[in-house]
Short mmCIF file of C-alpha atoms in Angstrom, two decimals:
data_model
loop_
_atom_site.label_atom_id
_atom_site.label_comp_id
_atom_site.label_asym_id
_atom_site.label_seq_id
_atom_site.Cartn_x
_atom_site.Cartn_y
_atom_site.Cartn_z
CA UNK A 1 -16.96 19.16 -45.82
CA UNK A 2 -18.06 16.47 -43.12
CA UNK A 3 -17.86 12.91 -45.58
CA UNK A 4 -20.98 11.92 -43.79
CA UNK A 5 -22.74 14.78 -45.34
CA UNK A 6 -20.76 14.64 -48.64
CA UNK A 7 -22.20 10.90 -48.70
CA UNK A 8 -25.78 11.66 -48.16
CA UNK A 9 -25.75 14.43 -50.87
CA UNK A 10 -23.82 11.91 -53.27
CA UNK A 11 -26.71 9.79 -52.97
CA UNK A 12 -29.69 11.87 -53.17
CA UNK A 13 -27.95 13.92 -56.07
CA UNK A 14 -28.22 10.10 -57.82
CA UNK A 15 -31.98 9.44 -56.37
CA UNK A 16 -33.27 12.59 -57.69
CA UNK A 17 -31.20 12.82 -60.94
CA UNK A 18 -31.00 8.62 -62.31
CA UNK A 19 -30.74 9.01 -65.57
CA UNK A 20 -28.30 11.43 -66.23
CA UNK A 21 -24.89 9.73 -67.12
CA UNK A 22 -23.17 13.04 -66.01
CA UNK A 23 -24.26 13.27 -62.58
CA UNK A 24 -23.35 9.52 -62.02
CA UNK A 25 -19.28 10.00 -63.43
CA UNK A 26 -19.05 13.32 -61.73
CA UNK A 27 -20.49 11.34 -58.40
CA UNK A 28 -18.18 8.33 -58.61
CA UNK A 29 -15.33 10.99 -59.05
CA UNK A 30 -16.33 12.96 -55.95
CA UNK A 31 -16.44 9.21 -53.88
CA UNK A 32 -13.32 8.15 -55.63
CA UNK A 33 -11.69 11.34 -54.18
CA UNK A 34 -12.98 10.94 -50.90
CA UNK A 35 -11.69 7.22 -50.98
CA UNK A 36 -8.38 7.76 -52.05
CA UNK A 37 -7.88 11.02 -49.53
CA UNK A 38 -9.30 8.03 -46.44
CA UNK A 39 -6.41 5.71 -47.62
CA UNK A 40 -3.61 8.74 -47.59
CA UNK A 41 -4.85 9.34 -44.10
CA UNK A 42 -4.30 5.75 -42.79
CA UNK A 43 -0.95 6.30 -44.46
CA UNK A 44 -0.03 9.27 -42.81
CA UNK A 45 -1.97 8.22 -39.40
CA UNK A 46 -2.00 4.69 -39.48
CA UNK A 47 -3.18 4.76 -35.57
CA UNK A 48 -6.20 7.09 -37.34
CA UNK A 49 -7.93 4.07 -38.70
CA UNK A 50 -11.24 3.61 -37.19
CA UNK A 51 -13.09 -0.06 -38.65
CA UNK A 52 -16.34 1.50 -39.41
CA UNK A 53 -14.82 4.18 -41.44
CA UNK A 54 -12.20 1.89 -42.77
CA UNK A 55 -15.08 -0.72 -44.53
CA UNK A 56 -16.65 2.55 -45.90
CA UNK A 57 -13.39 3.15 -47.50
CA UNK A 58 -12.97 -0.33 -48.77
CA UNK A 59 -16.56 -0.06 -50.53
CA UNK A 60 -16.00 3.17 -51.72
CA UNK A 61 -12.65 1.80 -53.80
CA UNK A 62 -14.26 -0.82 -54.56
CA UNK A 63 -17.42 0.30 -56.06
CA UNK A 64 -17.04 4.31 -56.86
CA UNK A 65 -13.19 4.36 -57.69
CA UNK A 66 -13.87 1.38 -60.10
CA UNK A 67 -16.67 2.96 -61.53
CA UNK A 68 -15.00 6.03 -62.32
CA UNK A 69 -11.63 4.23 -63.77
CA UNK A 70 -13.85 2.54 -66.04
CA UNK A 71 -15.83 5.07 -67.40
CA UNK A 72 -12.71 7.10 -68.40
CA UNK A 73 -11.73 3.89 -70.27
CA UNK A 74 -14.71 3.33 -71.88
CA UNK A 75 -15.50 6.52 -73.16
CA UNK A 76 -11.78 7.32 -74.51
CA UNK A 77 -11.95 3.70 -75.98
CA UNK A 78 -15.56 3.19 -77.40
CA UNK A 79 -17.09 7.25 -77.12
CA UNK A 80 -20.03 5.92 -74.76
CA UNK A 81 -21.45 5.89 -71.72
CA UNK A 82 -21.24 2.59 -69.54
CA UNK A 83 -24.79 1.99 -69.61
CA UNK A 84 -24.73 1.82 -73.10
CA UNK A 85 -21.30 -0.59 -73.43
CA UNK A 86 -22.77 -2.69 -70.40
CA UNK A 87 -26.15 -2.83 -71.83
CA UNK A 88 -27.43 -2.03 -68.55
CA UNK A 89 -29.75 1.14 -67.96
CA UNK A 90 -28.85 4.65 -66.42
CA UNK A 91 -31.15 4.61 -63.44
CA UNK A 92 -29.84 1.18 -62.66
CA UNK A 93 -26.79 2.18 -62.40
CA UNK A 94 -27.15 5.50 -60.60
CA UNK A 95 -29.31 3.73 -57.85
CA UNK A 96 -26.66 1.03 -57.72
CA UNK A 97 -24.20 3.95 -56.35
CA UNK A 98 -26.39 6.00 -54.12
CA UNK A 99 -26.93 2.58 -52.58
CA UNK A 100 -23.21 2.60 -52.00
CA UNK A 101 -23.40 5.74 -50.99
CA UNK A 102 -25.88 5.91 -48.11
CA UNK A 103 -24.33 2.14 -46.73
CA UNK A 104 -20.99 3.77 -46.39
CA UNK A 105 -23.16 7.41 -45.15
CA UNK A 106 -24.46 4.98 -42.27
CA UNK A 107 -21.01 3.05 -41.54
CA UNK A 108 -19.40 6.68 -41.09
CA UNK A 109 -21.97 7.70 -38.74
CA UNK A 110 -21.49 4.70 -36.46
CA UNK A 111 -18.01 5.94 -36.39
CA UNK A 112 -18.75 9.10 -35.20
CA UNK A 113 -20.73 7.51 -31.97
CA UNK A 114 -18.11 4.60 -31.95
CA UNK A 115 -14.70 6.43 -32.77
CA UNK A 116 -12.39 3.59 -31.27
CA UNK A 117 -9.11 2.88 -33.05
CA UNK A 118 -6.80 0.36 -33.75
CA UNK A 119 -4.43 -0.11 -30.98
CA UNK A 120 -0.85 -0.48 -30.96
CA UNK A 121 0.30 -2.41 -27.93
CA UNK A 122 3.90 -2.68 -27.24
CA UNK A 123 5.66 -5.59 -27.48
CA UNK A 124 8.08 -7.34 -25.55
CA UNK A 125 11.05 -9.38 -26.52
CA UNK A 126 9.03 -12.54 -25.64
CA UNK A 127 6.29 -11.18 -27.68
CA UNK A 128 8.76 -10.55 -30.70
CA UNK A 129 9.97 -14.22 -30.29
CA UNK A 130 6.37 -15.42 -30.35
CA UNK A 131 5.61 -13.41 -33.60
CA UNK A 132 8.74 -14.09 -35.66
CA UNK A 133 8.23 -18.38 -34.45
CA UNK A 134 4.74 -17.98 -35.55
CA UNK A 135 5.78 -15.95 -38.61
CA UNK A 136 8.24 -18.67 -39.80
CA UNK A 137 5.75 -21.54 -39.19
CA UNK A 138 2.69 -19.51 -41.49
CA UNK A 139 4.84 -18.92 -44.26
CA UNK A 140 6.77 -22.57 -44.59
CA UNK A 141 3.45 -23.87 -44.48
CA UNK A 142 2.24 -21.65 -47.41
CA UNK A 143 5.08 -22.64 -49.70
CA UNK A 144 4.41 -26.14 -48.58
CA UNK A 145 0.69 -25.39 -49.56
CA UNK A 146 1.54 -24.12 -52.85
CA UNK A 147 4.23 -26.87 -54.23
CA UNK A 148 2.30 -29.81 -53.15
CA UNK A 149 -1.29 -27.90 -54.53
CA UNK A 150 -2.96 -27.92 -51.34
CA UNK A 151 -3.46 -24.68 -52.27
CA UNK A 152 -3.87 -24.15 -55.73
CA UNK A 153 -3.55 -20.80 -58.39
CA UNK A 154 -7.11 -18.37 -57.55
CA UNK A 155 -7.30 -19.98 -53.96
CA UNK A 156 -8.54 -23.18 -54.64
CA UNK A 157 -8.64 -25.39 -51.75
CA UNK A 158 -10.91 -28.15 -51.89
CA UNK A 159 -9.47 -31.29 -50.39
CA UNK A 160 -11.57 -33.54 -53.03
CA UNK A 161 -12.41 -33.12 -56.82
CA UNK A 162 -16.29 -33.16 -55.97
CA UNK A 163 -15.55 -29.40 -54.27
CA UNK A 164 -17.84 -30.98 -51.00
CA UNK A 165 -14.47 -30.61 -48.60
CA UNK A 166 -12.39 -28.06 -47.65
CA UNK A 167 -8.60 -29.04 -46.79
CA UNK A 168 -8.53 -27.39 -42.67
CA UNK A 169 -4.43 -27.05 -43.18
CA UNK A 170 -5.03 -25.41 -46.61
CA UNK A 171 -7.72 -22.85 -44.88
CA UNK A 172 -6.11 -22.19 -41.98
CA UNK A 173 -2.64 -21.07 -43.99
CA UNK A 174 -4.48 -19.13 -46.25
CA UNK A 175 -6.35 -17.49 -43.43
CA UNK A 176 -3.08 -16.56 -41.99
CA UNK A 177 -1.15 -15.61 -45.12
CA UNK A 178 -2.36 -11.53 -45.22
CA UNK A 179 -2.32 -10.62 -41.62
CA UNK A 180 1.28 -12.49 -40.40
CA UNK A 181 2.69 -10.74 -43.74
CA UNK A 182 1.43 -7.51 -42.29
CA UNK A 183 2.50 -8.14 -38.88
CA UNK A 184 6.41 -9.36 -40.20
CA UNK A 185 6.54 -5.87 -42.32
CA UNK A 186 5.19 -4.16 -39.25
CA UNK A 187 7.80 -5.14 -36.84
CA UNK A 188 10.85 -5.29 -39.33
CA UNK A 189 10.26 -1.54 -40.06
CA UNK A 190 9.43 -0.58 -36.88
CA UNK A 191 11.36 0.59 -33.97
CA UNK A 192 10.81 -1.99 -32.18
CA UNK A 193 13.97 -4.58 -29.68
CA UNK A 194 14.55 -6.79 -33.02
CA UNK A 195 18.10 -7.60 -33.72
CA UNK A 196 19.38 -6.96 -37.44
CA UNK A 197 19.20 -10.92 -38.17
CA UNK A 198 15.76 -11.41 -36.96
CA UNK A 199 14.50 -8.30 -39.03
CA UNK A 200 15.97 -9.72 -42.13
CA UNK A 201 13.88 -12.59 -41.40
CA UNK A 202 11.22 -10.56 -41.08
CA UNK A 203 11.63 -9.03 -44.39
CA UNK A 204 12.33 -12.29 -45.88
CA UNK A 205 9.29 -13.73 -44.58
CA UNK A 206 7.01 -10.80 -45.86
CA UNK A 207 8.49 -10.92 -49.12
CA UNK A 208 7.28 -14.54 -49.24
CA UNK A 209 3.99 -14.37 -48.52
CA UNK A 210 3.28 -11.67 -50.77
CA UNK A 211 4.87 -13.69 -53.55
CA UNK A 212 2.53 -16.38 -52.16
CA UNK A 213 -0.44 -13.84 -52.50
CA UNK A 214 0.48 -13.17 -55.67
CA UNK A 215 -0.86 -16.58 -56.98
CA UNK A 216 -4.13 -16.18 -55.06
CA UNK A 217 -5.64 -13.48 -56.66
CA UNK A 218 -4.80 -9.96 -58.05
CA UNK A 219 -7.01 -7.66 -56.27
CA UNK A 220 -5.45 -9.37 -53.16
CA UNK A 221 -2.17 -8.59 -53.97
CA UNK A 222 -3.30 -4.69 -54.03
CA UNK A 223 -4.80 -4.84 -50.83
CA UNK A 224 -1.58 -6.69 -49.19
CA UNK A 225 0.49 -4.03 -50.62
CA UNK A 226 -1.52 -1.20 -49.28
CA UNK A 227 -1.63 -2.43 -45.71
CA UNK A 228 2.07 -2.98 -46.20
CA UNK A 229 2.58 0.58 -47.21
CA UNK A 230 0.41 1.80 -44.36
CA UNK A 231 2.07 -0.20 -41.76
CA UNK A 232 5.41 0.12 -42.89
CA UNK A 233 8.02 2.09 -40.53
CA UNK A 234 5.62 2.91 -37.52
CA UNK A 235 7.67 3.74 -34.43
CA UNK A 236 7.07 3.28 -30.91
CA UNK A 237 4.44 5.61 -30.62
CA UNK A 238 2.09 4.75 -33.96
CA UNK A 239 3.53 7.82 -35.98
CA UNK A 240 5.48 6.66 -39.47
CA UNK A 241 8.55 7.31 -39.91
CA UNK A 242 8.47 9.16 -43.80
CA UNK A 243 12.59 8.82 -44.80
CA UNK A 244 11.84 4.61 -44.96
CA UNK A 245 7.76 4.95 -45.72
CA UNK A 246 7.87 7.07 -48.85
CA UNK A 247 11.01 5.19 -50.58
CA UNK A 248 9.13 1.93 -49.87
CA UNK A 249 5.99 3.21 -50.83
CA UNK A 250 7.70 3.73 -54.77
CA UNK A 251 8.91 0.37 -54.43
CA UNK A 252 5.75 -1.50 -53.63
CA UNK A 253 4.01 0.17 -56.33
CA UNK A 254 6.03 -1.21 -59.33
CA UNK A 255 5.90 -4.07 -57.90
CA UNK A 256 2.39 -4.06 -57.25
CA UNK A 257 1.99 -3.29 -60.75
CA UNK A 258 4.23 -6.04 -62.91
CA UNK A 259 2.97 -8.41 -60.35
CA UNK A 260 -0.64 -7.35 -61.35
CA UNK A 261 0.35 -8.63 -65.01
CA UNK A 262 2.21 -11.61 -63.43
CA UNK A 263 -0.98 -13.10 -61.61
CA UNK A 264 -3.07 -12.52 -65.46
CA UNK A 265 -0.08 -14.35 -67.11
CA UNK A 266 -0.44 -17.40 -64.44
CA UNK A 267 -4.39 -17.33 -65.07
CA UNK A 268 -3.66 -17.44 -68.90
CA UNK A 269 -1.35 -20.42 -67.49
CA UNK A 270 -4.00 -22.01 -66.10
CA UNK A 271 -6.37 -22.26 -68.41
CA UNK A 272 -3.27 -23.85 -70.57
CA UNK A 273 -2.94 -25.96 -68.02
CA UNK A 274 -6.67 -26.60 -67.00
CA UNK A 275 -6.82 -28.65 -63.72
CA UNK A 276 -3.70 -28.78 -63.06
CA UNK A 277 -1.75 -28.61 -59.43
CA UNK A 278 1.84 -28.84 -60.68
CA UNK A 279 3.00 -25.66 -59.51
CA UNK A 280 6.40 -25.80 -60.97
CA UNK A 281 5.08 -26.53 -64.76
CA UNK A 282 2.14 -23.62 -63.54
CA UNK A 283 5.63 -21.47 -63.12
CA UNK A 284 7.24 -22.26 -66.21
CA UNK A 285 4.19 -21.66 -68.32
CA UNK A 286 3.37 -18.27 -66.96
CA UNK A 287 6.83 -17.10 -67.58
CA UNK A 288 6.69 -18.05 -71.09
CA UNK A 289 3.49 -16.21 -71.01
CA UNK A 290 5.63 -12.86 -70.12
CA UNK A 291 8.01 -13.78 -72.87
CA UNK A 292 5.96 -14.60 -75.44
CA UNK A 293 2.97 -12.67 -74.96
CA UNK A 294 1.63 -12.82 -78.94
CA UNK A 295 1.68 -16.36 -78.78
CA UNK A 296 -1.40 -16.15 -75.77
CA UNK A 297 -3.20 -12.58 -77.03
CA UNK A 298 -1.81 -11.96 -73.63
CA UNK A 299 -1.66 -8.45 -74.40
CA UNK A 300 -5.56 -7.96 -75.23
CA UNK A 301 -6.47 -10.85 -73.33
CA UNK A 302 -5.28 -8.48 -69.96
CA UNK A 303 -6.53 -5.01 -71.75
CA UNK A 304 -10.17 -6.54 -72.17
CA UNK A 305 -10.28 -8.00 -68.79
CA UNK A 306 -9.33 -4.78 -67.15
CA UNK A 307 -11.48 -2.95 -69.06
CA UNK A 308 -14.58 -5.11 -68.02
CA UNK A 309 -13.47 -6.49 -64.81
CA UNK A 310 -13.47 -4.03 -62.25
CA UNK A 311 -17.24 -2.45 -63.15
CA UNK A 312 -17.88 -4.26 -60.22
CA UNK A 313 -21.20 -2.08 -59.68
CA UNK A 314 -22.98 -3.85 -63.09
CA UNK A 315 -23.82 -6.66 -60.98
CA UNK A 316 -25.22 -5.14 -57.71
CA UNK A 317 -27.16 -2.83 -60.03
CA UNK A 318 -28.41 -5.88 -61.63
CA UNK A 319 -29.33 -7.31 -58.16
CA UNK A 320 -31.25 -4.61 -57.27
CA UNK A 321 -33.13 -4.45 -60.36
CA UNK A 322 -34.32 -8.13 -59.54
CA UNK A 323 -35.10 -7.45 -56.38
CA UNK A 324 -36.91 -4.48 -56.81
CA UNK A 325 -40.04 -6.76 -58.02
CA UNK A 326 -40.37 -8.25 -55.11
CA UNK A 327 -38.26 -10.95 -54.89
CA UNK A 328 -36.29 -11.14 -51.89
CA UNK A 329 -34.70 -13.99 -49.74
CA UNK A 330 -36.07 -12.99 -46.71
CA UNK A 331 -32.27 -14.02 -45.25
CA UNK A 332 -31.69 -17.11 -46.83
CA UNK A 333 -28.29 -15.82 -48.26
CA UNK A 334 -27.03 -14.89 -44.99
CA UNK A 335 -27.68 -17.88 -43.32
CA UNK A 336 -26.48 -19.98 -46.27
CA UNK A 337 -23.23 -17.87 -46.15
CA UNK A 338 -22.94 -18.68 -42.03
CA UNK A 339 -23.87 -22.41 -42.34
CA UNK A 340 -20.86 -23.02 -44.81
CA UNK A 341 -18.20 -21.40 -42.55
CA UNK A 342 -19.36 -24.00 -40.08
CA UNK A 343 -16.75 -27.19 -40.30
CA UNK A 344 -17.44 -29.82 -42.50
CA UNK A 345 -16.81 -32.39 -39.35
CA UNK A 346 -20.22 -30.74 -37.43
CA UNK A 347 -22.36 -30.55 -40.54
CA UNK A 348 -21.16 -32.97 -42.89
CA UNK A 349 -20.77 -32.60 -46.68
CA UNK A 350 -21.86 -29.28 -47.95
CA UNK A 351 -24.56 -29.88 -50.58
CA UNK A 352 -26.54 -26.63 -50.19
CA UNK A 353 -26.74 -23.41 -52.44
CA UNK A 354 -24.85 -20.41 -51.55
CA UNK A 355 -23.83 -17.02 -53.52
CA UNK A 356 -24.86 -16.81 -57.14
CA UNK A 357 -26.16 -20.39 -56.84
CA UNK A 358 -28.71 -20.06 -54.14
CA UNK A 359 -30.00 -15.99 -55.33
CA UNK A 360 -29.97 -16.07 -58.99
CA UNK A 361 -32.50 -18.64 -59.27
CA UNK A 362 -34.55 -17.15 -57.47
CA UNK A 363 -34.44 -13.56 -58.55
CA UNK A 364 -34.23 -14.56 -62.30
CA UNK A 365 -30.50 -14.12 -63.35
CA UNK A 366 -28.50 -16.91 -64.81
CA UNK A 367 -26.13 -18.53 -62.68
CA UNK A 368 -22.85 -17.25 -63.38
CA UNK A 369 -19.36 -15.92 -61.86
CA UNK A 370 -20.29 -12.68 -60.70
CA UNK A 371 -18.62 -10.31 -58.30
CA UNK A 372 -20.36 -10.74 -54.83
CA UNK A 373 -20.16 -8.33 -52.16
CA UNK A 374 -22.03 -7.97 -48.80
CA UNK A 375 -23.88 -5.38 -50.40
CA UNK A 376 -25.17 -7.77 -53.10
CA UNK A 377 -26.10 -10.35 -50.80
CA UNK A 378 -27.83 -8.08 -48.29
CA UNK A 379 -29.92 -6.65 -51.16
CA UNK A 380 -31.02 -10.74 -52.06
CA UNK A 381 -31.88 -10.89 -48.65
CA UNK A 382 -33.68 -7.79 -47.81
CA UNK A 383 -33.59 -5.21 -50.68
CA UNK A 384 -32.36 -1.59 -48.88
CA UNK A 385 -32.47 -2.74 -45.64
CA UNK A 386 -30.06 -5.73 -45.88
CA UNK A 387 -28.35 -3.10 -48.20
CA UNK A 388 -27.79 -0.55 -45.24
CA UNK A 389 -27.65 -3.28 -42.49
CA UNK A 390 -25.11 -5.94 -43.51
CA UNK A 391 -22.05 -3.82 -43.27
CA UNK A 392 -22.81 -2.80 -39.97
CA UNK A 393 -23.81 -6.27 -38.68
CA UNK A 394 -20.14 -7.32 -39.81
CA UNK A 395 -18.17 -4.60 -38.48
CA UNK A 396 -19.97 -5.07 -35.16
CA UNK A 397 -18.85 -8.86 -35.14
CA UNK A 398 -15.33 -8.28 -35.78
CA UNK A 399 -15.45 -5.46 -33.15
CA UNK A 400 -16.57 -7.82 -31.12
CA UNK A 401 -13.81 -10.48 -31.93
CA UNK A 402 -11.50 -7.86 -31.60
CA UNK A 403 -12.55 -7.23 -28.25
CA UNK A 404 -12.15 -10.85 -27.61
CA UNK A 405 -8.31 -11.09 -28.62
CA UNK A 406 -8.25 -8.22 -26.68
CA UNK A 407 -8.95 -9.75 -23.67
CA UNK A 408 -6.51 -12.57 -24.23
CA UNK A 409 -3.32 -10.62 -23.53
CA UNK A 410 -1.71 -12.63 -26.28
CA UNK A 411 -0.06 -9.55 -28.13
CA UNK A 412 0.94 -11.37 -31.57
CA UNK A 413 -2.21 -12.51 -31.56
CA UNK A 414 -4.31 -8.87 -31.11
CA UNK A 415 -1.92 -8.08 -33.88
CA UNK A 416 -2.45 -10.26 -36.08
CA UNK A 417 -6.50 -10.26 -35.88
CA UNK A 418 -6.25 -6.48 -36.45
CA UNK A 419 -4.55 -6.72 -39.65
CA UNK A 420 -6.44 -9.78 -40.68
CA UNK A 421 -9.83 -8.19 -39.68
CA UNK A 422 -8.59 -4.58 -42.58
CA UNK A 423 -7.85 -6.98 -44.68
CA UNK A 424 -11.20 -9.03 -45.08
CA UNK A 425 -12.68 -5.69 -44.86
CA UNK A 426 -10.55 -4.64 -48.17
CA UNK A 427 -11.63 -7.74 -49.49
CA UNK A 428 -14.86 -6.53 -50.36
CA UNK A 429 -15.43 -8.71 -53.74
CA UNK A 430 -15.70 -11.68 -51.92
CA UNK A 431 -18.55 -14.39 -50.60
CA UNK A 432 -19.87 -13.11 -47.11
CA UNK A 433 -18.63 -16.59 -45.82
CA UNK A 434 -15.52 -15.13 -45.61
CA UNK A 435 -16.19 -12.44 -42.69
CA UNK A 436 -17.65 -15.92 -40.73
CA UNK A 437 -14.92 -18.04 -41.59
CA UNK A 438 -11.90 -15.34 -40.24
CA UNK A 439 -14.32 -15.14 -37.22
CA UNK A 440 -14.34 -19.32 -36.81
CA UNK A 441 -10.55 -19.60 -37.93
CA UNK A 442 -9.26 -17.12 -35.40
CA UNK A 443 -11.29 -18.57 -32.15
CA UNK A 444 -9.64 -21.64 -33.25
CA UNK A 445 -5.96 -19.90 -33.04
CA UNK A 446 -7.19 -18.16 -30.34
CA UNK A 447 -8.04 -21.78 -28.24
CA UNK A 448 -4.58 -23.60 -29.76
CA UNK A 449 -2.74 -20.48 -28.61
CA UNK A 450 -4.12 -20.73 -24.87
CA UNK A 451 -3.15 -24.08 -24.76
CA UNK A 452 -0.02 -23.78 -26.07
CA UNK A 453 0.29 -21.20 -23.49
CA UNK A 454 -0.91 -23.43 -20.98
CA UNK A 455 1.59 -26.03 -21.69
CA UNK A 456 4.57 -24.20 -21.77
CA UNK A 457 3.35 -22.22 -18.56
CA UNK A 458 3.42 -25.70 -16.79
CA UNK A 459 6.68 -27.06 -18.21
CA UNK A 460 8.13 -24.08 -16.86
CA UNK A 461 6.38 -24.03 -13.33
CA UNK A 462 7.72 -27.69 -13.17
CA UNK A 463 11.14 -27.15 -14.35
CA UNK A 464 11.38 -24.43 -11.78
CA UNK A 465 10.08 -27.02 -9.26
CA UNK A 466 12.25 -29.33 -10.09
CA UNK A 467 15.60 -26.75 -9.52
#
C-alpha cells in the first residue's frame, strides 16, 4: 500500500476512534512497521534516501516505534494501558499520534512532487586528501574537547558557569563530530583510490568519534550507528556491497547496545560526580559503575529509565492538550529558537526564554526537562498548523543549504553537509535551535573553506610564477 495513504488512514482511524487503547497500539505497530521497513530501504539503497521521506522516518521512530516498545513493556510489566501508567488520557494520546501521522502523511507527499536524492559525487585523490586532513583535525579536536571539558558528558558546552555563552570551538567540534564520522566510515569502506594506511586511519578516526558520541548522549549514539550501517561499504556507483555491510551491521549492533548501558553508567557517574569536568575521574567512576552495579541500583536505575524514557509522545500529547484552549504562541517559539542560533558576538548575552522555558508558562505546564521536538514547538506556536508546517519549513531550508554546498564544488564538504543534514533530521528529540545552528555552523565552514581555498590557490599560482 502507498505509505502516504497508509498514513492518512493511520490518522483518521485515531481521529474517529480516540479512546480506544486498541486502535492506538495496533496504530503505532502499523507506523513502527512502516518505519523500520524505510530504514531497511536506506540500507539496502542508501542512494534511495529522499530528505522529505527520510524526516518522516525519523518522526515515525521516534514517536510511533517508541510508543509501541513501550506499551509492550508496560502492559507485560504493570497489566495496563499507558494512559493509565502515564496518567494521561486516551484521546490525548491517540490525537498526539494521528498528529504524527498526518505531519509525516504531508512530508511524504512533498516527496512525491520533490523526489530528489542524495547524491554521491565522486571523489578525487585531492578530494580524499582534503577529507582524511579535515577528518584528522575534527576528531583531535574532539578528544581535546572532551579531556580538557570544553565539552562536557550530555553535550554541555557553555563557556561560563552562568550558561549565557556558548564556547564557538566547543560548538563547532560538536557540530562536526556525526557527519565527518560518517564521511571517514563512508570512504574507508568504500571503493574508493584510498591506500590501505589511509583507510586504517579512516577507521581509526570513525571509531573515535563514535566513542566521543558515546559521552554525548545515548539516542545519539543510535543514530550514528545507523548512518554508519547505512553508509558502510557503498561502491563506486551508490550500491552496498552486502559480504562487508551485513558482518558490520552484527558488529555495530552489540556495540550499539553495551554502549547504550555505558552512556547510563557515565550519567549515574555524573550525578556522583555532580559538576564535574574531570573526564578521567568521569571514566573511572563509570567503569566502577559497570563493575559494581548494586552498589548504584544501576540495574533498576537503567530498567526504570527505559521504561519511561522513550514515551516520548506523553509530552506532545500534553502540548496539545494545552493548546487546544486556546493558548498559542502565535510564533514566539520559533523565533526564540532562531534568535539563539544567532552568535553571542551579534546579539550579546542570551537572557531570553526558549523551549520549555518560554511555552510552559504560558500554556500552563510546569517548567521541566521534557522531550522537545519540532512537532512540540510548532503546536506552541500554531496548534495543527505549526504541527503540519514546521517539518516542512525545515526540510526546505536544509534543501536549500544543500543546494548551496552544492554549488561550491567543494566535494568533502557536499559530503559532509549531507550526512550532517540525516543526522539532525534523526535527531528529532532535540531544541529546534539545532536545525538553525547546523544551518549557521556550516555557512561558516563553508566561508573558512573558500578561503582556505583561496589561499592555497594563490600560493600555488605564485609558486608556479616563481619557477
Amino acid at each position: 500500500m502507498n505509505s502516504l495513504f497508509l498514513l492518512l488512514y493511520c490518522g483518521f482511524f485515531l481521529v474517529f476512534q480516540p479512546d480506544s487503547a486498541l486502535v492506538f497500539f495496533v496504530i503505532s505497530l502499523v507506523l513502527s512497521i512502516l518505519a523500520v521497513g524505510n530504514v531497511i530501504k536506506y540500507i539496502r539503497i542508501p542512494s534511495d534516501i529522499c530528505i522529505y521521506d527520510f524526516f518522516a522516518t525519523s518522526l515515525l521512530l521516534a514517536y510511533a516505534l517508541s510508543t509501541f516498545v513501550t506499551q509492550i513493556k508496560i502492559y507485560s510489566l504493570k497489566s495496563i494501558d499507558v494512559g493509565r501508567y502515564f496518567s494521561i488520557g486516551q484521546a490525548s494520546l491517540s490525537m498526539a499520534l494521528a498528529g504524527v501521522s498526518f505531519s509525516c502523511a504531508l512530508l511524504v507527499f512533498f516527496s512525491r512532487f520533490f523526489p530528489e536524492k542524495i547524491q554521491f559525487p565522486v571523489f578525487g585523490k585531492g578530494q580524499i586528501r582534503e577529507s582524511l586532513l579535515v577528518t584528522a583535525i575534527v576528531t583531535f579536536s574532539g578528544i581535546y574537547c572532551i579531556f580538557t571539558g570544553i565539552i562536557g558528558f550530555q553535550g554541555f558546552i557553555f563557556a561560563d558557569i552562568s550558561q549565557q555563552s556558548v564556547s564557538p570551538v566547543a560548538l563547532m567540534v560538536n557540530f562536526a563530530l556525526a557527519p565527518v564520522g560518517v564521511l571517514a566510515i563512508f570512504l574507508a569502506s568504500g571503493r574508493y583510490e584510498v591506500s590501505q594506511t589511509d583507510k586504517w586511519l579512516l577507521y581509526i578516526f570513525a571509531g573515535l568519534l563514535w566513542v566521543i558520541m558515546f559521552t554525548q548522549a545515548r539516542r545519539l549514539v543510535v543514530y550514528l550507528a545507523m548512518l554508519y550501517v547505512i553508509f558502510y561499504a557503498i561502491d563506486s556507483y551508490g550500491r552496498p556491497v552486502w559480504r562487508k555491510k551485513i558482518f558490520f551491521s552484527v558488529l555495530v549492533f552489540f556495540v550499539a547496545y553495551f554502549g547504550v548501558k555505558l552512556f547510563y553508567a557515565f550519567r549515574i557517574a555524573g550525578w556522583e560526580l555532580a559538576g564535574t569536568k574531570d573526564a578521567v575521574l568521569l571514566l573511572k567512576s563509570g567503569i566502577d559503575v559497570i563493575i559494581n552495579p548494586s552498589k548504584y541500583d544501576f540495574d533498576y536505575l537503567l530498567s526504570e529509565n527505559t521504561l519511561e524514557r522513550p514515551f516520548v509522545i506523553k509530552y506532545l500529547a500534553q502540548v496539545m492538550e494545552k493548546v487546544s484552549l486556546g493558548r498559542q504562541l502565535s510564533g514566539e517559539a520559533l523565533y526564540a529558537t532562531i534568535l539563539y542560533s544567532i552568535p553571542s558576538a551579534l546579539i550579546g548575552f542570551k537572557t531570553f526564554a526558549t523551549d520549555e522555558e518560554l511555552i510552559h508558562p504560558r500554556i500552563g505546564l510546569v517548567i521541566n526537562d521534557d522531550a522537545n521536538t519540532i512537532l512540540t514547538t510548532g503546536v506552541a506556536d500554531f496548534g495543527w498548523t505549526g504541527l503540519l508546517l514546521y517539518p516542512v519549513l525545515v526540510v526546505l531550508v536544509l534543501k536549500f543549504l544543500l543546494f548551496m554546498v552544492k554549488k561550491s564544488n567543494i566535494r568533502w564538504m557536499d559530503y559532509f553537509v549531507q550526512f550532517g543534514a540525516l543526522f539532525v533530521l534523526l535527531n528529532v528529540e532535540n531544541s529546534m535551535t539545532q536545525y538553525w545552528s547546523f544551518v549557521r555552523s556550516t555557512v561558516i565552514v563553508l566561508i573558512v573553506a573558500f578561503a582556505l581555498r583561496f589561499i592555497l590557490n594563490g600560493i600555488y599560482i605564485r609558486k608556479n610564477g616563481l619557477a
